[in-house]
XYZ file of C-alpha atoms in Angstrom:
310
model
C 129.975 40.669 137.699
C 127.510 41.357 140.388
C 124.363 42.783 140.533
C 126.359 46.069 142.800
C 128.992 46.402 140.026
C 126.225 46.574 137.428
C 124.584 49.364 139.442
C 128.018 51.002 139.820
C 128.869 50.734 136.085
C 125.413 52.068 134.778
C 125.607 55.560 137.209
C 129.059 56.322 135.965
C 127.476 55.802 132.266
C 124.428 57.957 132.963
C 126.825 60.600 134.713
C 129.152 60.981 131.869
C 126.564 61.154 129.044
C 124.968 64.091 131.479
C 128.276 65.863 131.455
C 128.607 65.488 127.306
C 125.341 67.038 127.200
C 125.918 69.808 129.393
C 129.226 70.685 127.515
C 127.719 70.240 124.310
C 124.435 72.292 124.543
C 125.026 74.233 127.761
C 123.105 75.100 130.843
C 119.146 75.248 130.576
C 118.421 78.896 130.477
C 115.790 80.367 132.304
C 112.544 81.400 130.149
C 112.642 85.139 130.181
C 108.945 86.524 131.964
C 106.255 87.512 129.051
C 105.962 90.558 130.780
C 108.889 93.347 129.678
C 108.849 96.891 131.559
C 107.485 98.624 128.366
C 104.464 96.548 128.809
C 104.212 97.416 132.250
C 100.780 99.760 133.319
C 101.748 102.696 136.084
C 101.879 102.065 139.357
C 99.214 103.175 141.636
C 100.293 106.982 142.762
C 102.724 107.476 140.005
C 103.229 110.501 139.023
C 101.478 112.674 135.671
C 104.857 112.871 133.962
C 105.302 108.803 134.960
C 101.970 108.388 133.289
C 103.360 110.069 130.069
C 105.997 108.293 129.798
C 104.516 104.975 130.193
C 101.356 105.904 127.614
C 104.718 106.554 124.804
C 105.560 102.521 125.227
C 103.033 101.304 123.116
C 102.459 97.659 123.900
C 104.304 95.648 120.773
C 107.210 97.893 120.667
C 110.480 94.975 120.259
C 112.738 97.581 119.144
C 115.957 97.879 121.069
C 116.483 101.472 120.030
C 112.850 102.641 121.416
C 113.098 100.731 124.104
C 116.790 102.499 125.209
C 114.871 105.848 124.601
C 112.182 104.775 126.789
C 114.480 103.224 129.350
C 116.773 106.262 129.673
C 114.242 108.787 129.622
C 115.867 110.775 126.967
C 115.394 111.570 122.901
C 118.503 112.824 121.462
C 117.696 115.007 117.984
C 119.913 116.173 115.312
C 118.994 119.663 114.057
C 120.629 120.105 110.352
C 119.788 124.033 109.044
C 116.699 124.985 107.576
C 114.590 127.598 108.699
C 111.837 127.704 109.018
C 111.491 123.891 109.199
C 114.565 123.686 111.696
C 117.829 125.216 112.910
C 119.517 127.618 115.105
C 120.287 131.295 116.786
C 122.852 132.406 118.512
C 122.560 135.354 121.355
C 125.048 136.246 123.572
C 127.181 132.923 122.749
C 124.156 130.653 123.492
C 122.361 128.382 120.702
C 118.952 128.577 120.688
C 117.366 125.827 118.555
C 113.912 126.915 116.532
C 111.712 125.516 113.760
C 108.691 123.488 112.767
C 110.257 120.347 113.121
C 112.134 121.091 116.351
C 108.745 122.213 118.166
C 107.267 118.695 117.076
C 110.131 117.235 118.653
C 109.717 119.520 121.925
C 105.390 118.183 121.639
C 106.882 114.820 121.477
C 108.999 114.939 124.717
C 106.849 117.017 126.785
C 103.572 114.628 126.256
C 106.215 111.468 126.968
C 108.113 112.580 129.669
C 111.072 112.451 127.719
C 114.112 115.281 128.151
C 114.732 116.352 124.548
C 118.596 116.623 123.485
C 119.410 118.712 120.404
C 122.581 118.945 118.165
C 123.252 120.284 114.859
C 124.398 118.552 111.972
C 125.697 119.409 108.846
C 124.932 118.202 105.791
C 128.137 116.248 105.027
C 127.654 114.861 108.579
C 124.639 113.070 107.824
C 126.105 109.474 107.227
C 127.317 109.287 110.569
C 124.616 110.935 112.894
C 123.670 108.120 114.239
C 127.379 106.455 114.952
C 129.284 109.347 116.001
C 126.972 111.499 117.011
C 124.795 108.941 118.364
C 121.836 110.457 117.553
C 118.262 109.056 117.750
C 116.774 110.914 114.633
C 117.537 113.938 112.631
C 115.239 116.223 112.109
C 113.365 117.731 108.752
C 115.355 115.947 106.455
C 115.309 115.192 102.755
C 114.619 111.488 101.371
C 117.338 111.227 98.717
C 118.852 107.519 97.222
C 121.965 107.916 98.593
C 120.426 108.503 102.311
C 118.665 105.327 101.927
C 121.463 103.806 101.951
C 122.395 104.553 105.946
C 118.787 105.510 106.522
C 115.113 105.033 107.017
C 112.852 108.040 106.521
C 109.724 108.120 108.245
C 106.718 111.455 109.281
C 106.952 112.713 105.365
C 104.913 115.769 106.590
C 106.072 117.851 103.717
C 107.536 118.628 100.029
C 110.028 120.860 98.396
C 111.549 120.861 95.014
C 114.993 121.364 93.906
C 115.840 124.048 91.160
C 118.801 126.401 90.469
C 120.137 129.284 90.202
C 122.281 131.757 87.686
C 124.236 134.308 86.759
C 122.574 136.374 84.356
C 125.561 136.526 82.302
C 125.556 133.254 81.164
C 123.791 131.361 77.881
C 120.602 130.201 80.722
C 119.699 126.252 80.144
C 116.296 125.262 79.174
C 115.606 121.957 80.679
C 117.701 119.528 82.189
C 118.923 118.092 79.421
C 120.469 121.289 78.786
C 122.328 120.850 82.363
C 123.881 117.561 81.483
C 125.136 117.769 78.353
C 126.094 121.413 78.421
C 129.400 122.697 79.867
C 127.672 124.498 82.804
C 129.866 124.158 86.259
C 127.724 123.144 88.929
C 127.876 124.443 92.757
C 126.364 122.169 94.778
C 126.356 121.570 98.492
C 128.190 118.393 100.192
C 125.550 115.831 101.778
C 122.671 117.926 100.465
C 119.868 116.947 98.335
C 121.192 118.944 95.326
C 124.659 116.401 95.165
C 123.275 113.778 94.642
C 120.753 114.454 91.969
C 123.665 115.913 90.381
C 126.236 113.433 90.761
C 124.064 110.433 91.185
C 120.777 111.320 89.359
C 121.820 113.261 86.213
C 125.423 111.998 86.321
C 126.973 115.277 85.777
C 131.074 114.978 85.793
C 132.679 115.786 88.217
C 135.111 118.334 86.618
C 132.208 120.264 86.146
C 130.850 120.373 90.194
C 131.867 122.543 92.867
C 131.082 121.352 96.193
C 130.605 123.605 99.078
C 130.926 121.770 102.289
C 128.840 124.330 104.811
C 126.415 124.391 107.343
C 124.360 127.212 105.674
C 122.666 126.285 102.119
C 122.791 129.875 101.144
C 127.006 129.047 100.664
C 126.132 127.252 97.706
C 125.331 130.609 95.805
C 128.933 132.124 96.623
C 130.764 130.385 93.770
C 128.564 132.562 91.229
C 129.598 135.278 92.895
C 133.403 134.152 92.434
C 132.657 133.632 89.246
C 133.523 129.799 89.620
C 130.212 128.348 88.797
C 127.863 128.943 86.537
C 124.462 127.311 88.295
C 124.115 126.249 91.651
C 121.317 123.779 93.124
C 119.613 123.785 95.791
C 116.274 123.240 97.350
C 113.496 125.784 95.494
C 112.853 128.015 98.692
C 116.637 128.885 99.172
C 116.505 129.774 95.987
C 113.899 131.948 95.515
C 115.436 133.485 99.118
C 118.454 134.063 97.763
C 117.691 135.273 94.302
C 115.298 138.036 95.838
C 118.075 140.242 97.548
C 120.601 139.619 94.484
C 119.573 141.407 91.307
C 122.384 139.775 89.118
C 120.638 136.487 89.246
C 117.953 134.817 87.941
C 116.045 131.796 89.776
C 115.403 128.452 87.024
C 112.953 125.590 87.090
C 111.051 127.498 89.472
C 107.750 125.849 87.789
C 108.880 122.994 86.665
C 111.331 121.919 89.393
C 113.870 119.351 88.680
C 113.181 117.227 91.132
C 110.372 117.041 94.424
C 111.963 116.200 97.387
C 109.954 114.435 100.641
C 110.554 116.116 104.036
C 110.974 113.341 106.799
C 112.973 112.612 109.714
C 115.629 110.401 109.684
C 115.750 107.546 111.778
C 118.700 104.455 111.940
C 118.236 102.075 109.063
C 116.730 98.188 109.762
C 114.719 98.844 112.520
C 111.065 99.163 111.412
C 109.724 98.891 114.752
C 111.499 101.736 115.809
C 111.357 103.872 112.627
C 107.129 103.237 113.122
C 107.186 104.434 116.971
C 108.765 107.355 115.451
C 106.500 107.859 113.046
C 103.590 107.173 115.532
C 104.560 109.841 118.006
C 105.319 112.796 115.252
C 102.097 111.730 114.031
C 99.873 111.993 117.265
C 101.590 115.925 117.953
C 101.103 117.551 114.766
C 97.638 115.968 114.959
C 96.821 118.761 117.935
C 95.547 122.237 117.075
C 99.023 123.910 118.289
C 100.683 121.888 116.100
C 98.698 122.799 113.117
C 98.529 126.634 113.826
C 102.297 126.185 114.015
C 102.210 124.205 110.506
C 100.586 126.543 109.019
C 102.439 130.016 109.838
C 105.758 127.716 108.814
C 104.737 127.486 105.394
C 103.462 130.857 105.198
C 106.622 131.779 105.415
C 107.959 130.045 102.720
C 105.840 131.222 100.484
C 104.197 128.144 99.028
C 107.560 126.642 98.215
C 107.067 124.441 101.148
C 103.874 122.356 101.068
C 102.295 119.237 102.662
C 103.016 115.534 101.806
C 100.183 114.428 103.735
């Protein structure tokens, strides 16, 4: 063979090893810049409200989630109801969102530049805020195990307790022994804190629980008024609420609560990065003296059933 046909032969090798390797391990990608637009400093001129924003994305932030907030300019909150920590009014067909939590969230937005979206969620629809809904975070919410199983919790600002409540009628229990083994029926409401300490927790049967599936935790007292339970749970400040305009019934554990719940919000489970911008933000507003003199007439009016976490 000559010295051509050698040359000839050895290009149509080195072309079809070329084309293996190419179908084998693709086309060479193009190293993405270091720089990402979260990392990005204001342009010269830009707006106050541009400056906001871009002092919210903290250098380090990989999160996909806080990232799409910060890209879209928009935080989208669920509101679940309990005043005064968070909920709504209505007047004249309009809802009017108010609360503790809900002005931290307005603090939040405002020094960001973010537009703040809020939605209320009920208890029961907890598990799928952040699928259906597609929310962001839901506000002033309790850490409970079975939550932790869809969600991270993150800004535990506050506590509250969980005891019961009874119809004065009935043989009262003493501690909670007396709630597990006895033949008490339970009210409890669906997605609340007070389910799953009684189902999960104290492993109460569930012959013996009514669940009340409402947006309002004051529902949870109606089956003793029906006559259909015998205790209900809930968190120590409804309680003490309710028992105060109804004569008939007596508030338990009111000292020795049977169990303390944290106050957080609830963020998307498996994203720290996200779940600690969160926390960061909530942090830095109810660090400022508005936030605090807000704090502080919230709890007042919850007579020291509410108190800090940190």
């Amino acid at each position: 063979m000559t010295a051509e046909a050698w040359i000839g032969l050895g290009g149509i090798v080195v072309a079809v090893v070329v084309a293996t390797v190419q179908i084998l391990w693709g086309p060479v990608r193009r190293k993405p810049s270091p720089t990402s637009e979260v990392e990005q400093t204001p342009a010269a001129g830009a707006s106050s409200s541009d400056t906001k924003t871009e002092e919210a994305r903290a250098p380090g932030i990989a999160s996909s989630r806080a990232t799409g907030v910060l890209s879209s300019g928009r935080l989208r909150c669920g509101v679940i109801y309990h005043p005064p920590l968070a909920g709504w009014t209505f007047a004249d067909g309009i809802q009017e969102f108010r609360g503790l939590y809900v002005d931290y969230a307005r603090m939040v937005c405002s020094s960001a530049g973010l537009e703040l979206q809020l939605e209320d969620v009920g208890w029961s629809e907890l598990p799928t805020s952040f699928t259906l809904k597609q929310l962001d975070l839901v506000l002033s919410v309790f850490e409970t195990t079975d939550r932790l199983a869809y969600a991270d919790f993150v800004a535990a600002f506050h506590r509250i307790g969980l005891s019961a409540v009874a119809r004065k009628g009935v043989v009262l229990p003493e501690n909670i022994g007396d709630i597990v083994c006895g033949d008490y029926r339970i009210a409890v409401s669906v997605g609340e804190a007070s389910e799953s300490l009684v189902l999960r927790d104290l492993k109460v049967p569930r012959r013996r629980v009514v669940r009340v599936d409402s947006y309002e935790l004051d529902d949870v007292f109606s089956p003793l008024v029906s006559e259909k339970a015998d205790l209900s749970v809930s968190d120590s400040w409804t309680c003490a609420g309710y028992v105060d305009t109804h004569s008939d019934l007596v508030h338990l554990f009111s000292e020795d609560e049977l169990y303390l719940c944290k106050n957080s919000i609830m963020v998307p489970k498996g994203d720290p990065e996200y779940a600690q911008w969160v926390d960061d933000i909530f942090n830095a507003v109810r660090s400022r003296d508005d936030a605090r003199e807000l704090e502080v007439a919230a709890l007042e009016q919850t007579g020291g059933w509410v108190r800090k976490f940190r």
